[in-house]
mmCIF file of C-alpha atoms and ligand atoms in Angstrom:
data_model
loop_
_atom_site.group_PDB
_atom_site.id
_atom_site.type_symbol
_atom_site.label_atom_id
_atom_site.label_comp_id
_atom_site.label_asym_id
_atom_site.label_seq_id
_atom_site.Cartn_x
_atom_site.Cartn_y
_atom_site.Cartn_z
ATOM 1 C CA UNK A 11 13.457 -33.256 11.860
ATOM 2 C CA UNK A 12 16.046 -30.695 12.536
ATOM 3 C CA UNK A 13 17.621 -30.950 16.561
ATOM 4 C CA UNK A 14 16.984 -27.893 18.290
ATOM 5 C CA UNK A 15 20.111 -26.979 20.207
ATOM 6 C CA UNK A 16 18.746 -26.019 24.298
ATOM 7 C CA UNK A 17 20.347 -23.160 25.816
ATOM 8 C CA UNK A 18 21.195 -23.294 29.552
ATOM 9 C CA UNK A 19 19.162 -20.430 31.637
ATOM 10 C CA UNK A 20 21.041 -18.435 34.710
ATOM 11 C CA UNK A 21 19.087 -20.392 37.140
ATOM 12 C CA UNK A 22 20.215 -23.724 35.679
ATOM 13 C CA UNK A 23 17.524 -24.739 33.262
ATOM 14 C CA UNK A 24 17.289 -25.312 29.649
ATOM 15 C CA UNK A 25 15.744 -23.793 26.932
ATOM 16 C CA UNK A 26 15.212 -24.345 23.056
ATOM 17 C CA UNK A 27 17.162 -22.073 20.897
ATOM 18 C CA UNK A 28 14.001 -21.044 19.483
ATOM 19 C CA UNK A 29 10.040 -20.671 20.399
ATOM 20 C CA UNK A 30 6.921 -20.671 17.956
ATOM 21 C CA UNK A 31 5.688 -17.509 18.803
ATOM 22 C CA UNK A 32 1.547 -17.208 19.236
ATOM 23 C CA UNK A 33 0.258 -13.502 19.199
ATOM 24 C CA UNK A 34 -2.938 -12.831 17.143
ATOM 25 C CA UNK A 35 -3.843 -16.581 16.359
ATOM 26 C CA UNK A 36 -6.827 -18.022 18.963
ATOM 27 C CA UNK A 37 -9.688 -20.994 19.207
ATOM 28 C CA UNK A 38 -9.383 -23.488 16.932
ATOM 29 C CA UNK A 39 -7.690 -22.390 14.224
ATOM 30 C CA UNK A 40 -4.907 -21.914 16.745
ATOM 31 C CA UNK A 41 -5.044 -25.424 18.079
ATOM 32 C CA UNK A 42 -4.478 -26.730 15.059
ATOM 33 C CA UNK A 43 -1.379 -24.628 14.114
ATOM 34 C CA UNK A 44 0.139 -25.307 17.397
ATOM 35 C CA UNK A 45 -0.225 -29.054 17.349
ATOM 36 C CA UNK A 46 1.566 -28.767 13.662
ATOM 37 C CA UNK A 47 3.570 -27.141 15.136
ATOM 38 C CA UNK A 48 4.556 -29.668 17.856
ATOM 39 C CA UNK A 49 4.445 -32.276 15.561
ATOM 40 C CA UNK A 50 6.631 -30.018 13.209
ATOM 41 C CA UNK A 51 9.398 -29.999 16.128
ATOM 42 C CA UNK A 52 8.883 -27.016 18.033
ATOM 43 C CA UNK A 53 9.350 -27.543 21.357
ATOM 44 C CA UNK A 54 8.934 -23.761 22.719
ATOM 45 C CA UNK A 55 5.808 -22.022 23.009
ATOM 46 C CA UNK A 56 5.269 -18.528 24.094
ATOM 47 C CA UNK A 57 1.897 -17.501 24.762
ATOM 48 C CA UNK A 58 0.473 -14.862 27.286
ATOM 49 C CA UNK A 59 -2.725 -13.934 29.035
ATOM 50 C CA UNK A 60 -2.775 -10.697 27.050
ATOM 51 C CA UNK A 61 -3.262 -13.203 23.637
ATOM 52 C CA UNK A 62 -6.133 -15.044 24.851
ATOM 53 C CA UNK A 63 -5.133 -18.232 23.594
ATOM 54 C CA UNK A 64 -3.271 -20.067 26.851
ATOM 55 C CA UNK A 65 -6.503 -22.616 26.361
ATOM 56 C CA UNK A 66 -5.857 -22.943 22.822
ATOM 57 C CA UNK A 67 -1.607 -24.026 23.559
ATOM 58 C CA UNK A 68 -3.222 -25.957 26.282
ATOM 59 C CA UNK A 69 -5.402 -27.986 24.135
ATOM 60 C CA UNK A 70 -2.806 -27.610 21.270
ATOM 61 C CA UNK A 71 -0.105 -29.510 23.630
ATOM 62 C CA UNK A 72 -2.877 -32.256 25.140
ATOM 63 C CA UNK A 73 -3.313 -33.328 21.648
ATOM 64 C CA UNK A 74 0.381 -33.406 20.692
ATOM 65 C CA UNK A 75 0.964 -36.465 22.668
ATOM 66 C CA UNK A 76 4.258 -34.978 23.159
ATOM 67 C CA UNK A 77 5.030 -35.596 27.269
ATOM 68 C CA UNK A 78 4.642 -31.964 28.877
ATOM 69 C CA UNK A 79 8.554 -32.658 30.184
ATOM 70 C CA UNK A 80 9.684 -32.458 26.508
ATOM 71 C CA UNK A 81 7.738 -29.040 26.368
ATOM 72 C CA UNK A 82 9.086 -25.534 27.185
ATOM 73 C CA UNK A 83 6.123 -23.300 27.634
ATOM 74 C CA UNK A 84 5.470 -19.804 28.886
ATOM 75 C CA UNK A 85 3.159 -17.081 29.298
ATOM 76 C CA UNK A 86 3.423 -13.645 30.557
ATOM 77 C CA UNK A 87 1.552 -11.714 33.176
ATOM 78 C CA UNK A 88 -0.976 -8.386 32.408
ATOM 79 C CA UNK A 89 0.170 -5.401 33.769
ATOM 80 C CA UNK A 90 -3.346 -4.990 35.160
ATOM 81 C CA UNK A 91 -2.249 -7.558 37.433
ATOM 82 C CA UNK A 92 1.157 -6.386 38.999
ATOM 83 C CA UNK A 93 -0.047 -6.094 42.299
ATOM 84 C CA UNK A 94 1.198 -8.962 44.368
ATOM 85 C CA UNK A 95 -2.645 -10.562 45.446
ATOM 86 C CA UNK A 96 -3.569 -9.987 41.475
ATOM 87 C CA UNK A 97 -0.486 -11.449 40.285
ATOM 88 C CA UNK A 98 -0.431 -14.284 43.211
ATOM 89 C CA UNK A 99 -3.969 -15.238 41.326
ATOM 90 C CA UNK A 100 -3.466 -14.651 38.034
ATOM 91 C CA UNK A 101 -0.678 -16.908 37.750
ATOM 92 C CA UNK A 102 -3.085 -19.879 39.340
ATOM 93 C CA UNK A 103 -6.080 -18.471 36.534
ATOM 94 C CA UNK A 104 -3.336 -18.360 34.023
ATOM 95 C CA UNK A 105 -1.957 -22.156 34.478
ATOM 96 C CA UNK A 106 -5.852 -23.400 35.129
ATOM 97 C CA UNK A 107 -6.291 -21.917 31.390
ATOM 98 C CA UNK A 108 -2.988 -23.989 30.048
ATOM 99 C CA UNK A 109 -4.527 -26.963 31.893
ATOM 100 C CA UNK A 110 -1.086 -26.880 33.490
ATOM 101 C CA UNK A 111 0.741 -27.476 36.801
ATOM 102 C CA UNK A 112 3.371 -25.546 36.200
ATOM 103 C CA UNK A 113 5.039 -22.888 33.701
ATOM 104 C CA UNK A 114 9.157 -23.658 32.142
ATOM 105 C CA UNK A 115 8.287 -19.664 32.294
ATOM 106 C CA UNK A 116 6.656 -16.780 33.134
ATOM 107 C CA UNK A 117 7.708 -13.635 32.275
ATOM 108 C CA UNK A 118 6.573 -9.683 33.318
ATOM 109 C CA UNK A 119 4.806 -8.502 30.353
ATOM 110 C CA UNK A 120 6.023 -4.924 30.375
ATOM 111 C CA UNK A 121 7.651 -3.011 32.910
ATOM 112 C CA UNK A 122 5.097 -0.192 33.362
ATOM 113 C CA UNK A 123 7.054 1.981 35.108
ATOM 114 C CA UNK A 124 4.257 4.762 35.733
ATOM 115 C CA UNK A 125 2.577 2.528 37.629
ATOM 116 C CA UNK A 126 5.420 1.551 39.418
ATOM 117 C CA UNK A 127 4.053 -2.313 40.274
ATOM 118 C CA UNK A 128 6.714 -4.316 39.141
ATOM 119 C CA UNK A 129 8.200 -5.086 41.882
ATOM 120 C CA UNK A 130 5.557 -6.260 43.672
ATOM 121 C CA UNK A 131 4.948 -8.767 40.408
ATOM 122 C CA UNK A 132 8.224 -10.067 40.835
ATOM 123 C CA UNK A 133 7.573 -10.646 44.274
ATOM 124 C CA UNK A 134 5.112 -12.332 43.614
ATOM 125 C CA UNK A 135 6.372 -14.480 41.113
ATOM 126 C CA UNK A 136 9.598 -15.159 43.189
ATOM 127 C CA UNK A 137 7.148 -16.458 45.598
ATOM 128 C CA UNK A 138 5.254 -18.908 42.918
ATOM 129 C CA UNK A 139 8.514 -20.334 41.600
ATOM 130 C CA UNK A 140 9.411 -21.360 44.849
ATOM 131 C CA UNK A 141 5.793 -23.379 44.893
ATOM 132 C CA UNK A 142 6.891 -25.061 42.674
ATOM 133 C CA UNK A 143 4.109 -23.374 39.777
ATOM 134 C CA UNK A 144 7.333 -21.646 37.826
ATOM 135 C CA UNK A 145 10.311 -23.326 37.014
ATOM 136 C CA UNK A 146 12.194 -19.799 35.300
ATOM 137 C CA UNK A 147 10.632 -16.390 35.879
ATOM 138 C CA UNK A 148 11.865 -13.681 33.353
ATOM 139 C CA UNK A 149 10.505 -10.137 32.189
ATOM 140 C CA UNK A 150 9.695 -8.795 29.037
ATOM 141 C CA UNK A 151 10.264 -4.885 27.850
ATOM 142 C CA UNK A 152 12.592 -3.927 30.862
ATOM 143 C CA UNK A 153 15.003 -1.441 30.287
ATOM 144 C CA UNK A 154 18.189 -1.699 32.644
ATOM 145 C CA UNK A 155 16.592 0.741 35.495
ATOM 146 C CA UNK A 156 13.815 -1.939 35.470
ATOM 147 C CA UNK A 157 16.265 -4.700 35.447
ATOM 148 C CA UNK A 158 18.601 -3.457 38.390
ATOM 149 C CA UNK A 159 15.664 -2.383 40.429
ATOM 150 C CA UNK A 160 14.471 -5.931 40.912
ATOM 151 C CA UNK A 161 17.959 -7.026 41.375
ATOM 152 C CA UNK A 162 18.582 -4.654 43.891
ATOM 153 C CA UNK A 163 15.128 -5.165 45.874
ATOM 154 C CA UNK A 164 14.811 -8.707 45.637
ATOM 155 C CA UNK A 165 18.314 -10.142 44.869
ATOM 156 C CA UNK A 166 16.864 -12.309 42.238
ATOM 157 C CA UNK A 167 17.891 -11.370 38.920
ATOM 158 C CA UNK A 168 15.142 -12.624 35.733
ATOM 159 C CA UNK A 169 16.426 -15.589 33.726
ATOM 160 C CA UNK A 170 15.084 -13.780 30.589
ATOM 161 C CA UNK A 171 14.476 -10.612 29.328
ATOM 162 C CA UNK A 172 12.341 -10.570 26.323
ATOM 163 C CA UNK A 173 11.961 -7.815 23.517
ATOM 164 C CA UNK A 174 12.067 -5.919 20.184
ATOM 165 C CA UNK A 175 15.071 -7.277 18.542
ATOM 166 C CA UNK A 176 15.028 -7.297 14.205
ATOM 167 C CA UNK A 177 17.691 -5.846 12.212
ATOM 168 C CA UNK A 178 16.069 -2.970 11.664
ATOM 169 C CA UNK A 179 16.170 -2.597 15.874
ATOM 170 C CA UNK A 180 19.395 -4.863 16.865
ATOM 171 C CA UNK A 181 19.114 -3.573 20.557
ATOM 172 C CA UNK A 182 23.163 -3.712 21.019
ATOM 173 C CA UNK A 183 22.844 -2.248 23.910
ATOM 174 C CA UNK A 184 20.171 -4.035 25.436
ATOM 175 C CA UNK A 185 21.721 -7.159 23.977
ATOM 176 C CA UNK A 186 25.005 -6.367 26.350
ATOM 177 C CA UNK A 187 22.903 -5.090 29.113
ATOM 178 C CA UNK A 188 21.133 -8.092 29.306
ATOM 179 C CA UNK A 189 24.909 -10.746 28.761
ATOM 180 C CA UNK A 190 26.617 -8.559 31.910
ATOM 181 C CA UNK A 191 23.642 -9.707 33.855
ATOM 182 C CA UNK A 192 23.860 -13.259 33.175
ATOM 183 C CA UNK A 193 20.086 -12.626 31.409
ATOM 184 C CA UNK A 194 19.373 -14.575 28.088
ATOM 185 C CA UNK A 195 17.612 -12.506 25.902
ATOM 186 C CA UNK A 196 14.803 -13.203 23.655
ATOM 187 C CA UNK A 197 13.374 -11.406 20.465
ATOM 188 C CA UNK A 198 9.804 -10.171 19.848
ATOM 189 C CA UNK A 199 9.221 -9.501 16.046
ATOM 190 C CA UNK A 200 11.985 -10.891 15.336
ATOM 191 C CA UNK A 201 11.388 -10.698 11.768
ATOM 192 C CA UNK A 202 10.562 -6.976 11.835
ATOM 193 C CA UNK A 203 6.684 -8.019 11.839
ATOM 194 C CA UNK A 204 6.712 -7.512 8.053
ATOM 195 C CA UNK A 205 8.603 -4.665 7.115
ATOM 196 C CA UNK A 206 10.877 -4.670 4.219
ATOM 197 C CA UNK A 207 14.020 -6.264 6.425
ATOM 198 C CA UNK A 208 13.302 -9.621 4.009
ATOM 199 C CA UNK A 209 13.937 -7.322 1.155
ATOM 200 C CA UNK A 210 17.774 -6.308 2.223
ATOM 201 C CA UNK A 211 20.213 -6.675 -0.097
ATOM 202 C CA UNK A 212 22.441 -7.673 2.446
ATOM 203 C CA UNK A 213 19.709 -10.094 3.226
ATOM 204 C CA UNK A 214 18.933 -11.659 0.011
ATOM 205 C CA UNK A 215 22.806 -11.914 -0.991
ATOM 206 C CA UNK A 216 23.157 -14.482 1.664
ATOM 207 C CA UNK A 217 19.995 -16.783 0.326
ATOM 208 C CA UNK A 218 22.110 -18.090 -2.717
ATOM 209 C CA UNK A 219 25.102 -18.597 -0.775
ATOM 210 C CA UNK A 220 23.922 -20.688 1.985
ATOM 211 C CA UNK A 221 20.248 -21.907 0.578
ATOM 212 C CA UNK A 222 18.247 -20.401 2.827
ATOM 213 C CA UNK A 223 15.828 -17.855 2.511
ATOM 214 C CA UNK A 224 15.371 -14.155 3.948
ATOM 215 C CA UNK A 225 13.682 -15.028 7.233
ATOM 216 C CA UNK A 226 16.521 -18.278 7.716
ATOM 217 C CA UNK A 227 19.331 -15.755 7.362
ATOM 218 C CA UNK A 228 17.117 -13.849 9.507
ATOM 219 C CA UNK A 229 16.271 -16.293 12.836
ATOM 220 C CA UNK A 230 20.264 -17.705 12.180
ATOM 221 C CA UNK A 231 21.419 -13.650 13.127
ATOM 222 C CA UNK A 232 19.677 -13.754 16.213
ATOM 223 C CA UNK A 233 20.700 -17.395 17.225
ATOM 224 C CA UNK A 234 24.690 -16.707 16.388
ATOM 225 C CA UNK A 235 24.182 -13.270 18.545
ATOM 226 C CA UNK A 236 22.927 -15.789 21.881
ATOM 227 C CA UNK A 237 19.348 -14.670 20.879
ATOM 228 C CA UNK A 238 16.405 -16.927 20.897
ATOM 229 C CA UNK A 239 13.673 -15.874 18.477
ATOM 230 C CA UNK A 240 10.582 -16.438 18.327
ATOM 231 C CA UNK A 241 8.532 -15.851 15.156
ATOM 232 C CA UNK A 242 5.002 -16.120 14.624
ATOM 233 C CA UNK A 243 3.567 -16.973 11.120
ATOM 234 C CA UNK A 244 0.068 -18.228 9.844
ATOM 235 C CA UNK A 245 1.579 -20.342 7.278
ATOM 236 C CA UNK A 246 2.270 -24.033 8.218
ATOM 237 C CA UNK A 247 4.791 -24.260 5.650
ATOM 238 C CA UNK A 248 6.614 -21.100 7.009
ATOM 239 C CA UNK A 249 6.399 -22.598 10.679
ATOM 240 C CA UNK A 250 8.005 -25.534 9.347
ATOM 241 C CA UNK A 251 11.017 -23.763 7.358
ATOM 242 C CA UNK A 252 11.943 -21.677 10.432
ATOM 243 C CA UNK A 253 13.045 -24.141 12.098
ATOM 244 C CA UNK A 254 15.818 -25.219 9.788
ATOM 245 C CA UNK A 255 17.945 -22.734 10.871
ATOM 246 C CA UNK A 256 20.743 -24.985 12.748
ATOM 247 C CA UNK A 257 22.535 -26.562 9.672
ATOM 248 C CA UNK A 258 24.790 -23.409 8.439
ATOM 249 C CA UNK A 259 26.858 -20.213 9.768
ATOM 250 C CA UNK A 260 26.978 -16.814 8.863
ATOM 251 C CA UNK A 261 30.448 -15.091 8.812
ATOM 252 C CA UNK A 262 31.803 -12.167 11.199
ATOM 253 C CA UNK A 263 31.706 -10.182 8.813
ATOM 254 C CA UNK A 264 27.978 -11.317 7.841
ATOM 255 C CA UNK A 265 27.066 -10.996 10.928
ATOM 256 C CA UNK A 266 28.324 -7.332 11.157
ATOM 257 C CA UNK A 267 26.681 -6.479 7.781
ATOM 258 C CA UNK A 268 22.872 -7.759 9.313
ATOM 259 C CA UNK A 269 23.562 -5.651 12.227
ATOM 260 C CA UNK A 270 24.177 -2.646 10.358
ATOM 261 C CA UNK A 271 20.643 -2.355 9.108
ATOM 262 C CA UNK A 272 19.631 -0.940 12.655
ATOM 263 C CA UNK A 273 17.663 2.136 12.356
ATOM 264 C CA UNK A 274 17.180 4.833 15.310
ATOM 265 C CA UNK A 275 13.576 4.897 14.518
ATOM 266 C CA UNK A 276 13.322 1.115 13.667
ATOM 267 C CA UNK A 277 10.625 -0.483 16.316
ATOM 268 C CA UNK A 278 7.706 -2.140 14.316
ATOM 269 C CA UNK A 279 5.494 0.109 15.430
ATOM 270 C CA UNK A 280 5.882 4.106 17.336
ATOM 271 C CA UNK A 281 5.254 4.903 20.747
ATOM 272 C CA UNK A 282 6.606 1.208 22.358
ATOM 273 C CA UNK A 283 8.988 2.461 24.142
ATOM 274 C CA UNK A 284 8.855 0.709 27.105
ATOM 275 C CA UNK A 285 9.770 3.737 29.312
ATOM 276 C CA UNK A 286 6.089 4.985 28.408
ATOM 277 C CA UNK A 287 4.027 2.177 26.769
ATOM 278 C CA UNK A 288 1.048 1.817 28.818
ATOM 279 C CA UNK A 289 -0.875 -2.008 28.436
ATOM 280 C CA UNK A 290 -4.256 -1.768 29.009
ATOM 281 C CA UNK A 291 -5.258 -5.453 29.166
HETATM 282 N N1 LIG B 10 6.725 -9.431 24.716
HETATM 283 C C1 LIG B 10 6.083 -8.600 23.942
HETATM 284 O O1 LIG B 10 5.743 -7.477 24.350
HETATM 285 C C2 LIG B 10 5.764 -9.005 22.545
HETATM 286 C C3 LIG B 10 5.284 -8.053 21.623
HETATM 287 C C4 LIG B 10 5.019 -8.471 20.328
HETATM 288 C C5 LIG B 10 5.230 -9.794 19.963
HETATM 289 N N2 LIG B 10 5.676 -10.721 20.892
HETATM 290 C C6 LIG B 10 5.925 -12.144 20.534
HETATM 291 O O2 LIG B 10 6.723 -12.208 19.366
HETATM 292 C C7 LIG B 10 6.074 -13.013 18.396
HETATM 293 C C8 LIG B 10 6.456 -12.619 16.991
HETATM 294 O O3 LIG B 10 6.366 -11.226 16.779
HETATM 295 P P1 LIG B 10 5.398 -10.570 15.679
HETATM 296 O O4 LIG B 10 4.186 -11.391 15.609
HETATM 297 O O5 LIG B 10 5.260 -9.145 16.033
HETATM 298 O O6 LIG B 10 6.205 -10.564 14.313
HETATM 299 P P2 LIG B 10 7.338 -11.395 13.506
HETATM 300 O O7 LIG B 10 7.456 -12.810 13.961
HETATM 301 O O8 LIG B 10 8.546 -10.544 13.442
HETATM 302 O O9 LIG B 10 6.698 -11.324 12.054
HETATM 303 C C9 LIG B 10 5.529 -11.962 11.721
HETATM 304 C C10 LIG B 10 5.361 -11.822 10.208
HETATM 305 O O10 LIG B 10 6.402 -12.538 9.554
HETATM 306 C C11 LIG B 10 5.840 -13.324 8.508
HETATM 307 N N3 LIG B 10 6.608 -14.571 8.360
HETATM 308 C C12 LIG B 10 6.912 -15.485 9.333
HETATM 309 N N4 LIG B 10 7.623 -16.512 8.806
HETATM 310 C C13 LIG B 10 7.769 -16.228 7.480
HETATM 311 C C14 LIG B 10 8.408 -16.912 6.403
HETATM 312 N N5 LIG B 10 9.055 -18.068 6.589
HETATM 313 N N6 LIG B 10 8.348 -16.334 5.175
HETATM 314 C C15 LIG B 10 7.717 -15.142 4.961
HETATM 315 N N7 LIG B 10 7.102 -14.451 5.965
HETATM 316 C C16 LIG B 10 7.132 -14.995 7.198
HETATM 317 C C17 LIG B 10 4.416 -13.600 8.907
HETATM 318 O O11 LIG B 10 3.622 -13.722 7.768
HETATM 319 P P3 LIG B 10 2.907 -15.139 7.368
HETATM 320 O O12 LIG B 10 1.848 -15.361 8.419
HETATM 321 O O13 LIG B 10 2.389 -14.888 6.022
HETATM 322 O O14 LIG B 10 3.977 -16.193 7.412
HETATM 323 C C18 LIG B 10 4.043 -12.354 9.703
HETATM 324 O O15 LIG B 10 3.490 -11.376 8.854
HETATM 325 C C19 LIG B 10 4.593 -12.860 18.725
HETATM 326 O O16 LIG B 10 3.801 -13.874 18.186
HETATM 327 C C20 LIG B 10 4.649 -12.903 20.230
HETATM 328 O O17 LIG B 10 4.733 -14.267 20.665
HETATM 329 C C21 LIG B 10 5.952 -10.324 22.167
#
């Protein structure tokens, strides 16, 4: 089983270098993938209320036999729930669902900005962590207004900021926004939720050299740029190759080549701009 190197959070705790990601997969066809997965060697689980399965990774984890403190788990919080009493409750509702006591995470879903709650979410999450019922809280979607907002209003700045990150969207930007703040960034789709990326040149040139294929080169980008993926597949034998991403290293100039994919259009799917994107859960 390949070792998972941990990462080291702003607020002192660790976290794998990469997470089995869980969108779209519920009941028990997901408890069964996510206990292969466990058993596989994942170690990182991201889940949120929005995905209706938080019983399922509950379950999924209760069967592992794997002790909960070798487990990193989170979950993110609706934006129908941003105001402070909602998201005070939800995060209880949310954990009773996990069978949990506590969350490694728990990250803002999106930043709804509209609305104009977040605040009040972080809040309320700054005031969960410190009972002890979140060990890191992070966001998900925020842009760096959103970011520096809670900074400024709170003085606690998220642990991790998680979002659309592929080579067809690279997110420089956010990627540097994110290092200045002392935020480690995860990816969402971070294999381009089925787009052509796999079928890059640049992409397949790199399978012969190194033995790997497309979606290895893939995850490796994203861990050599600081950037913990987490990719979601149906296929136990795909969960189980993308982990073995820790045994090689791309070049500089490999590196450079992946990054030049980026599109200006290239999110997996119009209109998620997170300036604008309403969630209606
Ligand atoms: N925070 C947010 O707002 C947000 C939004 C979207 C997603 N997410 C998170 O990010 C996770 C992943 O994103 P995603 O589901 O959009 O897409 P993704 O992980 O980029 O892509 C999933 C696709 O990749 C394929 N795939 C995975 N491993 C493969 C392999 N080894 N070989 C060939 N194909 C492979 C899967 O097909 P097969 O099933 O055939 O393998 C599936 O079609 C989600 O599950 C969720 O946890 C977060």
């Amino acid at each position: 089983m390949m070792t998972i190197p941990q990462l080291t959070l702003n607020d002192g705790w660790q976290m794998p270098a990469i997470a089995l990601g869980t969108a779209r997969v519920r009941g028990g066809a997901a408890v069964n993938q996510f206990q292969a997965a466990i058993h596989d060697g994942y170690r990182s689980i991201d889940t949120a209320t929005s995905y209706d399965n938080e019983g399922a990774v509950g379950e999924a984890i209760r069967r592992s036999g794997v002790p909960r403190a070798d487990l990193f788990v989170s979950s993110k919080l609706p934006g129908k729930y941003h105001r402070y009493a909602d998201a005070t409750t939800a995060i209880q509702e949310s954990l009773y669902r996990l069978g949990l006591d506590y969350f490694d995470a728990l990250l803002i879903h999106w930043p709804l900005p509209k609305r104009d709650h977040y605040v009040e979410a972080w809040q309320a999450m700054i005031d969960a962590q410190q009972r002890g019922l979140i060990r890191s809280i992070g966001v998900s979607n925020f842009e760096p207004e959103h970011l520096d907002r809670l900074i400024q209003e709170t003085g606690v700045t998220p642990a991790i900021n998680q979002i659309e990150m592929h080579p067809y969207w690279n997110q420089e930007r956010m990627l540097q926004v994110d290092r200045e703040r002392g935020i480690l960034t995860q990816a969402w789709s971070p294999l381009g939720r089925g787009s052509d990326v796999v079928k890059e040149p640049v992409i397949t040139q790199l399978t012969a050299k190194y033995h790997k294929n497309p979606v290895q080169i893939i995850l490796r980008w994203h861990h050599q740029r600081g950037v913990v993926p987490l990719p979601r597949t149906h296929n136990l034998a795909h969960q189980r190759t993308n982990l073995e991403i820790f045994d090689f290293e791309l070049t500089t100039a490999e590196m450079a080549q992946i990054n030049a994919l980026t599109k200006v259009e290239g999110r997996v799917v119009a209109g998620q701009d997170p300036n604008v994107y309403e969630e209606f859960e």
